[in-house]
Short mmCIF file of C-alpha atoms in Angstrom, two decimals:
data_model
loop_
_atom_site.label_atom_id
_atom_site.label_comp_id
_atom_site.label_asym_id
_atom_site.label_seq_id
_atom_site.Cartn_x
_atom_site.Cartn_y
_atom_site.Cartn_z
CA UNK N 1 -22.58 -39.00 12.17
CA UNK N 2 -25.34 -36.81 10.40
CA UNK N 3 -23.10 -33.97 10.65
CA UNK N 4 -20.21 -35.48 9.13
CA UNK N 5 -21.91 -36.84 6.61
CA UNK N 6 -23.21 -33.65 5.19
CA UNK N 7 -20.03 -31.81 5.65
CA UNK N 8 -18.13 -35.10 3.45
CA UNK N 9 -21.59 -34.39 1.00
CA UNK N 10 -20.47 -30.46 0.86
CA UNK N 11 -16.70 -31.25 0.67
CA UNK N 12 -17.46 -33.42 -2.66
CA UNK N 13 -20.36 -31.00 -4.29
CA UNK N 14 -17.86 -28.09 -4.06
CA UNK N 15 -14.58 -30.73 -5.38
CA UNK N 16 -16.83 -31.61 -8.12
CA UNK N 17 -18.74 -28.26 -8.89
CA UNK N 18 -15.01 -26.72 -9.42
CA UNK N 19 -13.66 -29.52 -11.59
CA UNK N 20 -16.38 -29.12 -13.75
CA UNK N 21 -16.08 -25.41 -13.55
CA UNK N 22 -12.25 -25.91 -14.48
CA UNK N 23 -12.28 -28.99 -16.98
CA UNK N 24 -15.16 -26.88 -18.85
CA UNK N 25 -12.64 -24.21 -19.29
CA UNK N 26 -9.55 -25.73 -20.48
CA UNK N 27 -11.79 -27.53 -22.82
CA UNK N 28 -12.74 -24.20 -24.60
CA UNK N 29 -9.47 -23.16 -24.43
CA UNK N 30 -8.93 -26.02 -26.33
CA UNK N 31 -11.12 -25.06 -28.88
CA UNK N 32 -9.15 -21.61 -29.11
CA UNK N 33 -6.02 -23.31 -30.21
CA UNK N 34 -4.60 -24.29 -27.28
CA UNK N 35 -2.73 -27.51 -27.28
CA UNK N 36 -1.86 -29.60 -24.06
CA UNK N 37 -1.71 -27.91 -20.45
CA UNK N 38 1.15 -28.58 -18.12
CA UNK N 39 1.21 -26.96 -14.21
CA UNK N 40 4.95 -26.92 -14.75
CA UNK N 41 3.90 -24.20 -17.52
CA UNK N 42 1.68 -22.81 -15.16
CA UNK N 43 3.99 -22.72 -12.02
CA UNK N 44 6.18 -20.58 -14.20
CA UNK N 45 3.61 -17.80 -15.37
CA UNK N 46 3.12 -17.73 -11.86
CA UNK N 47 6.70 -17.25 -10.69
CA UNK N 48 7.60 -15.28 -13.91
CA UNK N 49 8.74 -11.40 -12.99
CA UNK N 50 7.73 -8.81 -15.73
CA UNK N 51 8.93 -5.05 -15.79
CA UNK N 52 6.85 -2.71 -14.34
CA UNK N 53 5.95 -0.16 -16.46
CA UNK N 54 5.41 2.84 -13.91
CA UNK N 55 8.33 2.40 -11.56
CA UNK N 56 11.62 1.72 -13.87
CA UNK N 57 13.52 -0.99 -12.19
CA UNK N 58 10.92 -2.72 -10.31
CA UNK N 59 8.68 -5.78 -11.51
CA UNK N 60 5.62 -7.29 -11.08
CA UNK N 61 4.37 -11.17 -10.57
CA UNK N 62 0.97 -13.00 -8.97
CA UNK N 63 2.88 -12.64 -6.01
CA UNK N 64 2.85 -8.65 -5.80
CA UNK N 65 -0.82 -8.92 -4.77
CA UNK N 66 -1.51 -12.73 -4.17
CA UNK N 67 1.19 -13.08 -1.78
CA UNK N 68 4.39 -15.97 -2.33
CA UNK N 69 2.75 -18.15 -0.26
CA UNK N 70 -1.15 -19.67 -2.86
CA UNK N 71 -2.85 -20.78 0.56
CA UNK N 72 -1.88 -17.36 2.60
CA UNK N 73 -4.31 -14.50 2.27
CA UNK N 74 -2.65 -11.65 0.02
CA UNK N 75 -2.98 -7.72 -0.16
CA UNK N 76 -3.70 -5.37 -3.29
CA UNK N 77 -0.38 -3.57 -3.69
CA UNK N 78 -2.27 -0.30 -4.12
CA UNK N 79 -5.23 -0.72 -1.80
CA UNK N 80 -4.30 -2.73 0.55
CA UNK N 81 -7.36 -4.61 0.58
CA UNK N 82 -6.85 -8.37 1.91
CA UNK N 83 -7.47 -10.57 -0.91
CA UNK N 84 -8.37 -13.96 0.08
CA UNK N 85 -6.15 -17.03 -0.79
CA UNK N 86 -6.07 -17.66 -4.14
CA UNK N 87 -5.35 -21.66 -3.61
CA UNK N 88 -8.45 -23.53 -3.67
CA UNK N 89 -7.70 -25.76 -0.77
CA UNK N 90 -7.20 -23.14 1.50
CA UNK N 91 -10.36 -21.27 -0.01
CA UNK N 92 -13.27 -23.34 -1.76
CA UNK N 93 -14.70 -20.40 -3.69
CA UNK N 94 -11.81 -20.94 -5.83
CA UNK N 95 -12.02 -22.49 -9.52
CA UNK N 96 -15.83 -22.37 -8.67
CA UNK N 97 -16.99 -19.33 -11.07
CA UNK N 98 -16.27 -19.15 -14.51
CA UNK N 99 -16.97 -15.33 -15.36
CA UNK N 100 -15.17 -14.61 -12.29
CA UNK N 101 -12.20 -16.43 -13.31
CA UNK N 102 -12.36 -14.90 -16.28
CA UNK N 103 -12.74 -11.43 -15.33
CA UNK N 104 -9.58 -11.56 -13.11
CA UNK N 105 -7.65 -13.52 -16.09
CA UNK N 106 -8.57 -10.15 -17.82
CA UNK N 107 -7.37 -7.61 -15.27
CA UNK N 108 -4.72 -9.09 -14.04
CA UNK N 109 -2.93 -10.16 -16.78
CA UNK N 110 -2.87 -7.09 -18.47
CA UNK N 111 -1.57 -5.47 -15.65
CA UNK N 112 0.82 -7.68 -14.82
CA UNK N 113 2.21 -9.35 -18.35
CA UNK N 114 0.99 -6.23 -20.16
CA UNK N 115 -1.60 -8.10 -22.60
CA UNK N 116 -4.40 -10.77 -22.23
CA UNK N 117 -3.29 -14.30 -21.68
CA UNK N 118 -3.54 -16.99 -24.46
CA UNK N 119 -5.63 -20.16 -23.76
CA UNK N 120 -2.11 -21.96 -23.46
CA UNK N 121 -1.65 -19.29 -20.44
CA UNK N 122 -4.61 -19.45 -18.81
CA UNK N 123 -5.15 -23.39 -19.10
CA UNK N 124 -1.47 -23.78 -17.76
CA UNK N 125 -2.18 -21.72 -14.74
CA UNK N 126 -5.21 -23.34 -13.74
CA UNK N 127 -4.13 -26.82 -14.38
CA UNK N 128 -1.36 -25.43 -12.13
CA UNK N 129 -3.63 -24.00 -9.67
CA UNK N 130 -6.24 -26.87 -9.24
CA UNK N 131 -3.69 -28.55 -7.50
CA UNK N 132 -2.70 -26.25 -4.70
CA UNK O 1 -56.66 13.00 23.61
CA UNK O 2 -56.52 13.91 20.03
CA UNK O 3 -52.70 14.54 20.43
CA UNK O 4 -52.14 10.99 21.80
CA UNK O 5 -53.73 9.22 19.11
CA UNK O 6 -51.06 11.21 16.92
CA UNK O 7 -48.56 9.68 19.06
CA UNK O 8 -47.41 6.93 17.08
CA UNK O 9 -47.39 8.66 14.12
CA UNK O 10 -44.85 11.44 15.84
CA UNK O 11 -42.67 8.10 17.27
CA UNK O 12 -42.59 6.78 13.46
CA UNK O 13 -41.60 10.47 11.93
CA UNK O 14 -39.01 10.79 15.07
CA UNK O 15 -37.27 7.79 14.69
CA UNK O 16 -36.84 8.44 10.27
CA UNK O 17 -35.70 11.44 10.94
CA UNK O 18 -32.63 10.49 13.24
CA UNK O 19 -32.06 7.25 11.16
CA UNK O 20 -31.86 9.51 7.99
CA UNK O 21 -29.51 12.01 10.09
CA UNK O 22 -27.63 8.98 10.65
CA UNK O 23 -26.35 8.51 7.71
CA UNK O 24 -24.15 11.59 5.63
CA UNK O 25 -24.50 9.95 2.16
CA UNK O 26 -26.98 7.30 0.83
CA UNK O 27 -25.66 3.97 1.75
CA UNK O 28 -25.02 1.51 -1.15
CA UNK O 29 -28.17 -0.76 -1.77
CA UNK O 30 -27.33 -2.55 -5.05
CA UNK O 31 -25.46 -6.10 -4.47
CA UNK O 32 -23.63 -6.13 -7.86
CA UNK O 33 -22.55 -2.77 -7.24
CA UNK O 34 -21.24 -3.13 -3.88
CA UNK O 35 -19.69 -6.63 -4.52
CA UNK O 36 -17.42 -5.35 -8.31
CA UNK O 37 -16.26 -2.48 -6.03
CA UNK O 38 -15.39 -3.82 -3.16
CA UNK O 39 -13.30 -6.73 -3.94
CA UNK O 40 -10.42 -3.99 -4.66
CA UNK O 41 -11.56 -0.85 -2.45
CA UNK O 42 -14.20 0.22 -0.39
CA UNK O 43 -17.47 0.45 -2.34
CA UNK O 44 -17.84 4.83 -2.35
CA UNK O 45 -21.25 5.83 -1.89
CA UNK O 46 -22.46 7.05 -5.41
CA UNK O 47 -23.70 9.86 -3.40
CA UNK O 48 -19.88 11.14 -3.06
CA UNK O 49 -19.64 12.03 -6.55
CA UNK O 50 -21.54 14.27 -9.70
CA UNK O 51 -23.31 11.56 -12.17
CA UNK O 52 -20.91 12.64 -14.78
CA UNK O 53 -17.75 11.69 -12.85
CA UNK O 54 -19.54 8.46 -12.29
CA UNK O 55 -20.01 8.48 -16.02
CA UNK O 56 -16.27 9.12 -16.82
CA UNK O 57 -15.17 6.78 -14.33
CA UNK O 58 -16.91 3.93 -15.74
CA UNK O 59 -16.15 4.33 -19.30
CA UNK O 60 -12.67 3.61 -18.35
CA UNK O 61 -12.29 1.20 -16.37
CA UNK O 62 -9.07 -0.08 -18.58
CA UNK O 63 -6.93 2.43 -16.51
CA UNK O 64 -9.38 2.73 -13.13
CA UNK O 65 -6.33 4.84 -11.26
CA UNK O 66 -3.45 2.90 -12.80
CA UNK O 67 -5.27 -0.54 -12.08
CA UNK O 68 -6.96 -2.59 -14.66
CA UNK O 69 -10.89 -2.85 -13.46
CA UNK O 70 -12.47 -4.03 -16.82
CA UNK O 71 -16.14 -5.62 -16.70
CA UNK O 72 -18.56 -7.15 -19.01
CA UNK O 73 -20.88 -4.85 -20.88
CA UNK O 74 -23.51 -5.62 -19.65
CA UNK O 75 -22.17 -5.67 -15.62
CA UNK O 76 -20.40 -2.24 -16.71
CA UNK O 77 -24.15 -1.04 -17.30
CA UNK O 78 -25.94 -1.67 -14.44
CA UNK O 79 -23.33 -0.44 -12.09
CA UNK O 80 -23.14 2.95 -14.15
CA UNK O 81 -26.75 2.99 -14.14
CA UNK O 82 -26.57 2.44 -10.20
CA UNK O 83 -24.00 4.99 -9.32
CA UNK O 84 -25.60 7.39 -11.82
CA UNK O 85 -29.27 7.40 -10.92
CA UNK O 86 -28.09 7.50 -7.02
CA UNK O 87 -24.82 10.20 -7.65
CA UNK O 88 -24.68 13.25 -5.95
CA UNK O 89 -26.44 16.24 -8.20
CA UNK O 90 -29.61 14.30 -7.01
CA UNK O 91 -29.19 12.88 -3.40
CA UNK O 92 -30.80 15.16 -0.67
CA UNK O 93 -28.35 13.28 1.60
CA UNK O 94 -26.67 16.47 3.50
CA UNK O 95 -22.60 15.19 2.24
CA UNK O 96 -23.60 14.89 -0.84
CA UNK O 97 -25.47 18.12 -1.04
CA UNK O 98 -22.13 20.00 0.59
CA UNK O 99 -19.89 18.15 -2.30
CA UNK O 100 -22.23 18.83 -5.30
CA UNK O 101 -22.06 22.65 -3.48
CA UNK O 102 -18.39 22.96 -3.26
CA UNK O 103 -18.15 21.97 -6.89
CA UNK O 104 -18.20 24.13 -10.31
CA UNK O 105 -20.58 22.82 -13.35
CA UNK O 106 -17.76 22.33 -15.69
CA UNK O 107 -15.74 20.46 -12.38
CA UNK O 108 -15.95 16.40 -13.54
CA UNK O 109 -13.41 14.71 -10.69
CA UNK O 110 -12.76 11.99 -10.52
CA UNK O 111 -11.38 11.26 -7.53
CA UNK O 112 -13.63 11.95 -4.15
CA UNK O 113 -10.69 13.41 -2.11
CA UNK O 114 -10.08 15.64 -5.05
CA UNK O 115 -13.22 17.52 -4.58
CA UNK O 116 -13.46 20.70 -2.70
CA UNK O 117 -15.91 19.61 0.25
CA UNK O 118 -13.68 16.99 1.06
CA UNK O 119 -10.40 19.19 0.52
CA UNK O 120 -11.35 21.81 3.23
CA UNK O 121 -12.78 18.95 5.99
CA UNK O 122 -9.86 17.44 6.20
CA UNK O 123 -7.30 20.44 5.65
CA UNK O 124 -5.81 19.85 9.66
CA UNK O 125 -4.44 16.74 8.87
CA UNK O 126 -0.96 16.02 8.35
CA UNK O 127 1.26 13.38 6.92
CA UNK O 128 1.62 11.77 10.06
CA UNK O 129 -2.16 11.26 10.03
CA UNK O 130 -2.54 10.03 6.56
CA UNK O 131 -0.06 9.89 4.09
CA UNK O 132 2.92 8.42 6.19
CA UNK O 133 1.08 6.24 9.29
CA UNK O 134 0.80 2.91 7.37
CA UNK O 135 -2.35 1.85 8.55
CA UNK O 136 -3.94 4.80 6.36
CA UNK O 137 -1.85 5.94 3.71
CA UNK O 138 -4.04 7.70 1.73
CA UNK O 139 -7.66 9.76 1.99
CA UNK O 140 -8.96 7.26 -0.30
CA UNK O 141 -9.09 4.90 2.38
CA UNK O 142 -12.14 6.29 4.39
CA UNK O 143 -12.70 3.44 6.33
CA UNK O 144 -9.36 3.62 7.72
CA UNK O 145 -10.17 6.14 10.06
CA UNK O 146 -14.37 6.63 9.54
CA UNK O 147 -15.25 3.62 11.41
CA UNK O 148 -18.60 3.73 9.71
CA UNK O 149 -17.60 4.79 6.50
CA UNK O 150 -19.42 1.74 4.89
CA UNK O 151 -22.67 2.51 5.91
CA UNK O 152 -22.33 6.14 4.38
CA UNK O 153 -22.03 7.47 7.95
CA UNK O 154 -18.95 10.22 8.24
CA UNK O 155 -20.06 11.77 11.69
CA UNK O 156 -16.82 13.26 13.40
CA UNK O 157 -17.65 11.30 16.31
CA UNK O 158 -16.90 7.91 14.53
CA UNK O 159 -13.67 8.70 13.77
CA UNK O 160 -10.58 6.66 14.86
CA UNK O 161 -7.39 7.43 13.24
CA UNK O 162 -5.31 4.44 13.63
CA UNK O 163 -2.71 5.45 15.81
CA UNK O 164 -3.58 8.55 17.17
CA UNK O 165 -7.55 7.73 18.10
CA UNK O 166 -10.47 9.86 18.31
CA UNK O 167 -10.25 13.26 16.27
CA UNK O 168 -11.74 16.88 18.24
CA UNK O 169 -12.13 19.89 15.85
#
């Protein structure tokens, strides 16, 4: 009873530690100009190909590295290294660190899209993502 | 009965002496260091490398080997510092002292496979070892074969190359 207790109490801390994590950052997206976020937006980004500018021919996506399946572990296309699910209900250190979230916004847009994301991007995706 | 009163003190000197022969390169001992590195690749001892590749290396991390590995200022810092202060050119830690050896002043690499040292050690290898068996690929991936390669232990006896198993000079 004790036990289940405190894992329900640890289920909701982490829940509510990411939406605030999450809702804090679409709000200052907001405040960069962003307007409304949509997961059908997000969904999108996530499925979108873009050309890959060292192999002619082939693309890149989330998927190259995250894997086509959000709650399956992925694998760096270079490395190899297993990267951990990037859905939050199959991993719940997801959505739960903003300068981490941030600093792989960074990276890995501008190596897959080629540039930073916008706010609209970014707050589409995890709007998008929350829910997986 | 004077010796035996040293006794301890020779168990004590014994023991640091084998744990230190243990290991070929420091091993990594800085949490922000070891966490930024490894969530893409092994976390290198800074010990494999000169301070001023370290330098290079981490004033660009914008194209970090074709991959995009940009920090905040002030994390890009400390793990410079880290892998600076703890590089090669000052580690008595016998690997490192072989690399920084097999290297000229004006040599910066930046890649650990590139260097000399680690040229001639593994110069019997073949494709089948490395480049084409898929569970290696590439010499960057010491821990693909040095089964204690994250500890900064590279002892000949730890190796396992996926595939074709232990490895006899």
């Amino acid at each position: 009873m004790f036990k289940k207790l405190s894992l329900l109490l640890i289920l909701t801390w982490s829940i509510s530690a990411q939406a605030a994590v999450v809702d804090e950052l679409l709000s200052s997206y907001k405040s960069e100009g962003a307007g409304n976020f949509s997961a059908s937006n997000g969904e999108a980004l996530w499925n979108k190909d873009f050309p890959d500018p060292k192999e002619p021919g082939k693309v890149r996506n989330c998927s190259t590295c995250h894997g086509k399946n959000l709650q399956a572990k992925g694998k760096h296309a270079s490395t190899g290294k297993v990267i951990d699910p990037i859905a939050p209900s199959a991993n719940k250190e997801r959505l739960t660190d903003a300068k981490f979230i941030e600093k792989w916004f960074k990276r890995n847009c501008k190596w897959v899209l080629g540039r930073e994301c916008t706010p609209q991007e970014k707050g589409d995706f995890l709007t998008f993502l929350r829910t997986k | 009965m004077n010796n035996y009163r040293l006794l301890p003190v020779y168990v004590v000197a014994f023991f640091s002496l084998t744990a230190h022969a243990a290991s070929d390169v420091a091993p990594v001992s800085n949490i922000l260091y070891k966490n930024d590195c490894s969530a893409c690749h092994m976390a290198y001892q800074p010990g494999l490398l000169p301070a001023r590749s370290w330098q290079k290396i981490m004033n660009n991390l914008a194209d970090h080997f074709g991959e995009n590995a940009e920090l905040d200022d002030t994390d890009r810092k400390a793990i410079m510092d880290y892998a600076m202060q703890n590089a090669a050119d000052t580690s008595s830690f016998k690997r490192s002292k072989s690399i920084m050896k097999s290297l000229s002043s004006n040599d910066t690499p930046l890649r650990i496979s590139e260097t000399k040292y680690i040229k001639r050690k593994h110069r019997e290898l073949s494709n089948k070892h490395v480049k084409d068996n898929p569970k290696v690929k590439s010499l960057s991936r010491c821990e693909a074969c040095h089964t204690k390669a994250d500890t900064g232990s590279y002892s000949e006896r730890e190796i396992n190359i996926p595939g074709f198993g232990r490895w006899d000079d």
